[in-house]
Amino acid sequence: MKLVQKLSQSKKSLFSIEILPPLKGKSIQSIYDGIDPLMEFKPAFVDVTYHREEYIYKKRDGGYLEKVSIRKRPGTVGICAAIMNKYNVEAVPHIICGGFTREETENALIDLHFLGIDNVLLLRGDSIKTEPAFVPEPNGHAYALDLVQQVKQMNTGVYMDHDMKDAAPTDFCIGIAAYPEKHFEAPNMISDLKYLKAKVDAGAEYIVTQMFFDNKKYFEFVDLCRKNGINVPIIPGLKILSNKKQITTLPKIFHIDIPQPFYEELEKCKDDKQIKEVGIKWCIEQSKELVKANVPCLHFYTMGASEATKAVAKEVF
Ligand code: FAD
């Protein structure tokens, strides 16, 4: 079922999660172990992230270093199919521009369509560590907007080979990302919103936000979107801060702020156990306020922390 239908049919805020494929060589059981405790909250959907290749240097005989391309977390599509089969829940693969030619994207979308996957979250992806800025593949997409346009075309039966006659249209519901605290590359929020609106105008039907710890930023962002003609559902993304390291790594990686009152509470903690308790408490308060405001869904970036997500969900749903 298309997510946009699910969202419009529900009168109350839904619950959803994002998971990461396991590291290469690990069992899919770790995915099930993360989802099982959360099934009682009836997730409306489970997002599965996509991780592109990285380059590492391997030491070879004679001491020389060889540059090797590896994908540490493959399996996005397989995990989606497995989740849908095991739990009968909508699984949403993340599809990125980075590392894909248009042709490869088209073939990946055909696989998803054949698997009965109705929903996709379309993203640009970040630059790989060895590149200072995002570089698209030759004949790949530079922005998520281009990817939205490709999927939308396939939804009307237009594939890359324009000579193809009577091609079967796909029927994907398209989700995209947005940033209540602005995407880090955007010169300002208005510019970021211009491109966000372009993605919606091109056919994106719902938005999932980057994590944020200050609801005010989300509410202001939604207001700005509405004022700028972006009228699709905007699903807030939530992360439970669970250890001391994340106080600095989350702002660094995701370009977000830790609000001062939250930071002051975290600073008082003696160990990670206390940090996790404070993180859960903060997320419960955030969630309750968002549900009160009747947001379409609360989307939790579980990052393997299903125990903490369960502790929040129990208080909210
Ligand atoms: P875009 O919408 O393409 O925007 C990127 C930047 O370019 C923005 O600054 C925008 O303002 C600007 N821009 C957009 N269009 C244009 C244009 N036509 N001309 C000029 N500038 C333009 N990454 C992964 O690798 N795998 C994942 O699974 C993944 N999942 C994510 C899930 C969510 C909910 C979120 C919020 C992010 C996720 N990311 C993931 C990270 C994401 O790929 C990065 O944040 C990336 O830097 C931007 O992706 P985007 O789709 O927002 O890009």
Coordinates of C-alpha atoms and ligand atoms in Angstrom, one line a residue:
M1 CA 0.0 0.0 0.0
K2 CA 1.2 3.5 -0.8
L3 CA 2.4 5.4 2.3
V4 CA 0.6 8.5 1.3
Q5 CA -2.7 6.6 1.4
K6 CA -1.8 5.2 4.8
L7 CA -1.0 8.6 6.1
S8 CA -4.2 10.2 4.8
Q9 CA -6.3 7.4 6.2
S10 CA -5.0 7.6 9.7
K11 CA -6.6 10.1 12.1
K12 CA -3.7 9.8 14.6
S13 CA 0.1 10.0 14.4
L14 CA 1.6 6.7 13.1
F15 CA 4.8 5.0 14.2
S16 CA 7.6 4.1 11.8
I17 CA 11.3 3.2 12.0
E18 CA 14.5 3.4 9.9
I19 CA 17.0 0.5 10.0
L20 CA 20.5 0.0 8.6
P21 CA 21.4 -3.2 6.7
P22 CA 23.9 -5.3 8.8
L23 CA 27.6 -5.0 8.1
K24 CA 28.6 -7.4 5.3
G25 CA 29.1 -10.9 6.7
K26 CA 26.6 -10.4 9.5
S27 CA 23.3 -12.3 9.7
I28 CA 19.9 -10.8 8.8
Q29 CA 18.9 -12.1 12.3
S30 CA 20.2 -8.9 13.8
I31 CA 17.6 -7.0 11.7
Y32 CA 14.8 -9.2 13.0
D33 CA 16.1 -8.9 16.5
G34 CA 15.8 -5.1 16.1
I35 CA 12.3 -5.1 14.6
D36 CA 10.7 -7.9 16.7
P37 CA 10.4 -5.8 19.9
L38 CA 8.8 -2.9 18.0
M39 CA 6.1 -4.8 16.1
E40 CA 3.7 -4.4 19.0
F41 CA 3.5 -0.7 18.0
K42 CA 2.4 -1.6 14.5
P43 CA 4.9 0.3 12.4
A44 CA 3.3 1.9 9.4
F45 CA 6.5 1.3 7.5
V46 CA 10.1 0.3 7.9
D47 CA 12.7 2.4 6.0
V48 CA 15.9 0.6 5.0
T49 CA 18.9 2.8 4.3
Y50 CA 21.3 2.4 1.3
H51 CA 25.1 2.6 1.7
R52 CA 27.2 3.2 -1.2
E53 CA 30.7 2.0 -1.8
E54 CA 33.7 3.3 0.1
Y55 CA 37.4 3.2 -0.7
I56 CA 39.8 1.7 1.6
Y57 CA 43.6 1.1 1.4
K58 CA 44.7 -2.6 1.8
K59 CA 48.3 -3.4 2.6
R60 CA 49.6 -5.9 0.1
D61 CA 52.8 -8.1 0.0
G62 CA 55.8 -5.9 -0.4
G63 CA 54.2 -3.2 1.6
Y64 CA 52.4 -1.3 -1.2
L65 CA 48.8 0.0 -0.6
E66 CA 46.0 -1.0 -2.9
K67 CA 42.9 1.2 -3.2
V68 CA 39.9 -1.1 -2.9
S69 CA 36.2 -0.3 -3.3
I70 CA 33.9 -2.0 -0.7
R71 CA 30.3 -1.8 0.3
K72 CA 30.1 -2.4 4.0
R73 CA 26.4 -2.6 4.3
P74 CA 24.9 -4.2 1.2
G75 CA 21.5 -5.9 1.1
T76 CA 18.9 -3.0 1.1
V77 CA 16.6 -4.6 -1.4
G78 CA 16.9 -8.1 0.0
I79 CA 16.1 -6.8 3.5
C80 CA 13.1 -5.0 2.3
A81 CA 11.7 -8.1 0.6
A82 CA 12.5 -10.2 3.7
I83 CA 10.8 -7.7 6.0
M84 CA 7.6 -7.5 3.9
N85 CA 7.5 -11.3 3.7
K86 CA 8.1 -11.9 7.4
Y87 CA 6.1 -9.1 9.0
N88 CA 3.6 -8.1 6.4
V89 CA 4.6 -4.5 6.8
E90 CA 5.6 -1.9 4.2
A91 CA 9.3 -1.7 3.7
V92 CA 10.8 1.4 2.0
P93 CA 14.2 1.1 0.4
H94 CA 16.3 4.3 0.2
I95 CA 17.5 4.8 -3.3
I96 CA 20.4 7.2 -3.8
C97 CA 22.0 9.0 -6.9
G98 CA 25.5 8.4 -5.7
G99 CA 27.3 5.5 -7.4
F100 CA 24.4 4.8 -9.9
T101 CA 24.1 5.5 -13.6
R102 CA 20.5 6.2 -14.8
E103 CA 20.4 2.7 -16.4
E104 CA 21.4 1.0 -13.1
T105 CA 18.8 3.0 -11.3
E106 CA 16.2 1.9 -13.8
N107 CA 17.1 -1.7 -13.4
A108 CA 17.0 -1.4 -9.6
L109 CA 13.5 0.1 -9.8
I110 CA 12.3 -2.7 -12.0
D111 CA 13.5 -5.2 -9.3
L112 CA 11.6 -3.3 -6.6
H113 CA 8.5 -3.1 -8.8
F114 CA 8.6 -6.9 -9.4
L115 CA 9.0 -7.5 -5.6
G116 CA 5.8 -5.5 -4.9
I117 CA 7.6 -2.7 -3.2
D118 CA 5.3 0.4 -3.6
N119 CA 7.2 3.0 -1.8
V120 CA 10.7 4.5 -2.3
L121 CA 12.6 7.2 -0.4
L122 CA 14.7 9.1 -3.0
L123 CA 17.9 10.8 -2.0
R124 CA 21.1 12.2 -3.5
G125 CA 23.5 10.5 -1.0
D126 CA 26.6 12.1 0.4
S127 CA 30.0 12.4 -1.2
I128 CA 32.4 9.5 -0.5
K129 CA 35.1 10.2 2.0
T130 CA 37.8 10.6 -0.6
E131 CA 35.9 13.3 -2.4
P132 CA 35.4 16.9 -1.1
A133 CA 32.0 17.2 -2.7
F134 CA 29.3 15.0 -4.2
V135 CA 30.2 13.7 -7.7
P136 CA 27.5 12.0 -9.7
E137 CA 28.4 8.9 -11.8
P138 CA 28.9 9.7 -15.5
N139 CA 25.3 9.5 -16.8
G140 CA 24.0 9.4 -13.2
H141 CA 22.0 11.9 -11.3
A142 CA 23.4 15.0 -9.6
Y143 CA 20.4 15.8 -7.4
A144 CA 17.5 13.9 -5.8
L145 CA 15.3 16.0 -8.0
D146 CA 16.6 14.2 -11.1
L147 CA 15.9 10.8 -9.4
V148 CA 12.3 11.9 -8.6
Q149 CA 11.9 12.8 -12.3
Q150 CA 13.1 9.4 -13.4
V151 CA 10.8 7.5 -11.1
K152 CA 7.9 9.7 -12.0
Q153 CA 8.6 9.0 -15.7
M154 CA 8.7 5.2 -15.1
N155 CA 5.3 5.6 -13.3
T156 CA 3.9 6.8 -16.6
G157 CA 5.6 4.0 -18.5
V158 CA 8.5 6.1 -19.9
Y159 CA 11.8 4.2 -19.6
M160 CA 15.2 5.3 -20.7
D161 CA 14.8 3.6 -24.1
H162 CA 12.2 6.0 -25.6
D163 CA 11.7 3.5 -28.5
M164 CA 10.2 1.0 -26.1
K165 CA 6.5 0.5 -26.9
D166 CA 3.8 -0.3 -24.3
A167 CA 6.3 -0.4 -21.4
A168 CA 4.5 -1.4 -18.2
P169 CA 4.3 1.7 -15.9
T170 CA 5.6 1.3 -12.3
D171 CA 3.5 2.8 -9.5
F172 CA 5.9 4.0 -6.8
C173 CA 4.9 6.4 -4.0
I174 CA 7.8 8.8 -3.8
G175 CA 9.3 10.1 -0.5
I176 CA 12.1 12.6 -0.2
A177 CA 14.3 14.1 2.6
A178 CA 14.3 17.6 4.1
Y179 CA 16.2 19.4 6.7
P180 CA 14.5 21.6 9.4
E181 CA 17.9 23.0 10.2
K182 CA 18.8 23.4 6.5
H183 CA 20.9 21.0 4.4
F184 CA 24.5 21.7 5.1
E185 CA 25.4 22.6 1.5
A186 CA 22.5 25.0 1.0
P187 CA 23.5 28.7 1.2
N188 CA 20.3 29.5 3.1
M189 CA 16.9 28.0 4.0
I190 CA 15.0 29.8 1.2
S191 CA 17.3 28.3 -1.4
D192 CA 17.0 24.8 0.2
L193 CA 13.2 25.2 0.2
K194 CA 13.2 26.2 -3.5
Y195 CA 14.8 22.8 -4.4
L196 CA 12.6 21.0 -1.9
K197 CA 9.5 22.4 -3.7
A198 CA 11.0 21.4 -7.0
K199 CA 11.1 17.8 -5.8
V200 CA 7.5 18.0 -4.6
D201 CA 6.4 19.6 -7.9
A202 CA 8.2 16.8 -9.8
G203 CA 6.1 14.2 -8.0
A204 CA 7.3 13.6 -4.4
E205 CA 4.3 12.8 -2.2
Y206 CA 5.7 12.9 1.3
I207 CA 8.8 14.2 3.1
V208 CA 10.8 12.7 5.9
T209 CA 12.9 15.1 7.9
Q210 CA 16.4 14.9 9.2
M211 CA 16.6 14.2 13.0
F212 CA 16.1 17.3 15.2
F213 CA 16.1 17.7 19.0
D214 CA 14.2 21.0 19.1
N215 CA 10.5 20.7 18.1
K216 CA 10.4 24.4 17.5
K217 CA 12.7 24.0 14.5
Y218 CA 10.3 21.4 13.0
F219 CA 7.2 23.5 13.6
E220 CA 8.9 26.6 12.1
F221 CA 10.1 24.5 9.1
V222 CA 6.6 23.1 8.4
D223 CA 5.2 26.6 8.6
L224 CA 7.8 27.8 6.1
C225 CA 7.1 24.9 3.8
R226 CA 3.4 25.6 3.8
K227 CA 4.0 29.3 3.1
N228 CA 6.2 28.3 0.2
G229 CA 3.5 26.0 -1.4
I230 CA 4.9 22.7 -0.1
N231 CA 1.8 20.9 1.0
V232 CA 2.7 17.2 1.3
P233 CA 2.9 15.4 4.7
I234 CA 6.1 16.2 6.5
I235 CA 7.1 13.3 8.8
P236 CA 9.4 14.3 11.7
G237 CA 12.5 12.1 12.1
L238 CA 13.6 11.4 15.7
K239 CA 16.7 10.0 17.2
I240 CA 17.3 9.0 20.8
L241 CA 20.6 10.2 21.9
S242 CA 22.1 7.2 23.7
N243 CA 25.8 7.8 24.6
K244 CA 28.3 10.6 25.3
K245 CA 30.0 10.4 22.0
Q246 CA 26.8 11.3 20.2
I247 CA 26.7 14.7 21.8
T248 CA 29.4 15.7 19.4
T249 CA 29.1 13.2 16.6
L250 CA 25.4 13.8 15.8
P251 CA 25.9 17.6 15.3
K252 CA 29.1 16.9 13.2
I253 CA 27.6 14.2 11.0
F254 CA 24.0 15.4 10.6
H255 CA 24.5 19.2 10.9
I256 CA 22.0 19.6 13.7
D257 CA 22.0 21.4 17.1
I258 CA 21.6 19.9 20.5
P259 CA 19.4 22.5 22.3
Q260 CA 21.0 24.1 25.4
P261 CA 18.5 22.8 28.0
F262 CA 19.0 19.2 26.7
Y263 CA 22.8 19.7 26.6
E264 CA 22.7 20.9 30.2
E265 CA 20.9 17.7 31.3
L266 CA 23.3 15.6 29.3
E267 CA 26.3 17.3 30.9
K268 CA 25.2 16.3 34.4
C269 CA 25.3 12.6 33.5
K270 CA 28.1 10.4 34.9
D271 CA 28.0 7.6 32.4
D272 CA 26.3 6.4 29.2
K273 CA 23.5 4.7 31.2
Q274 CA 22.4 8.1 32.5
I275 CA 22.9 9.7 29.1
K276 CA 20.5 7.1 27.6
E277 CA 17.9 7.8 30.3
V278 CA 18.1 11.5 29.6
G279 CA 18.0 10.9 25.9
I280 CA 14.9 8.7 26.2
K281 CA 13.2 11.2 28.5
W282 CA 13.9 14.0 26.0
C283 CA 12.6 12.0 23.1
I284 CA 9.4 11.1 25.0
E285 CA 8.7 14.8 25.6
Q286 CA 9.5 15.6 21.9
S287 CA 7.2 12.8 20.7
K288 CA 4.3 13.7 23.0
E289 CA 4.4 17.3 21.8
L290 CA 4.6 16.2 18.2
V291 CA 1.7 13.8 18.6
K292 CA -0.4 16.5 20.3
A293 CA 0.3 18.7 17.2
N294 CA -1.1 15.7 15.1
V295 CA 2.0 15.1 13.0
P296 CA 1.4 12.4 10.4
C297 CA 3.9 9.9 11.8
L298 CA 6.8 9.7 14.2
H299 CA 9.8 8.2 12.4
F300 CA 12.5 6.8 14.6
Y301 CA 16.1 6.5 13.5
T302 CA 16.7 3.3 15.5
M303 CA 20.4 2.8 14.5
G304 CA 20.1 -0.6 16.1
A305 CA 18.8 0.9 19.4
S306 CA 15.4 -0.8 19.4
E307 CA 15.3 -1.0 23.2
A308 CA 15.4 2.8 23.6
T309 CA 12.9 3.2 20.8
K310 CA 10.6 0.7 22.6
A311 CA 10.9 2.7 25.8
V312 CA 9.8 5.9 24.0
A313 CA 7.0 4.2 21.9
K314 CA 5.5 2.6 25.1
E315 CA 5.0 6.1 26.6
V316 CA 3.6 7.6 23.4
F317 CA 1.6 5.0 21.4
Ligands
FAD1 P1 19.1 17.0 -2.7 O1 17.6 17.2 -2.6 O2 19.6 16.6 -4.1 O3 19.8 18.3 -2.2 C1 21.2 18.3 -1.9 C2 21.7 19.8 -1.9 O4 21.6 20.4 -3.2 C3 20.8 20.7 -1.0 O5 21.7 21.6 -0.4 C4 19.8 21.4 -2.0 O6 19.4 22.6 -1.5 C5 20.7 21.5 -3.2 N1 20.0 21.3 -4.5 C6 19.0 20.4 -4.7 N2 18.6 20.5 -6.0 C7 19.4 21.4 -6.6 C8 19.6 21.9 -7.9 N3 18.8 21.4 -8.9 N4 20.5 22.8 -8.2 C9 21.3 23.3 -7.2 N5 21.2 22.8 -5.9 C10 20.3 21.9 -5.6 N6 22.2 9.0 2.5 C11 22.5 7.8 2.1 O7 23.6 7.7 1.5 N7 21.8 6.7 2.2 C12 20.6 6.8 2.9 O8 19.9 5.8 3.0 C13 20.1 8.0 3.4 N8 18.9 8.2 4.0 C14 18.5 9.4 4.4 C15 17.2 9.5 5.0 C16 16.8 10.8 5.4 C17 15.4 10.9 6.0 C18 17.6 11.9 5.3 C19 17.1 13.3 5.8 C20 18.9 11.8 4.7 C21 19.3 10.5 4.3 N9 20.6 10.4 3.7 C22 21.0 9.2 3.2 C23 21.5 11.5 3.6 C24 21.3 12.3 2.2 O9 21.7 11.5 1.1 C25 22.2 13.6 2.3 O10 21.7 14.4 3.3 C26 22.5 14.3 1.0 O11 23.6 15.2 1.3 C27 21.4 15.1 0.5 O12 20.4 14.3 0.0 P2 19.0 15.0 -0.6 O13 18.2 13.9 -1.1 O14 18.4 15.8 0.5 O15 19.6 15.9 -1.7

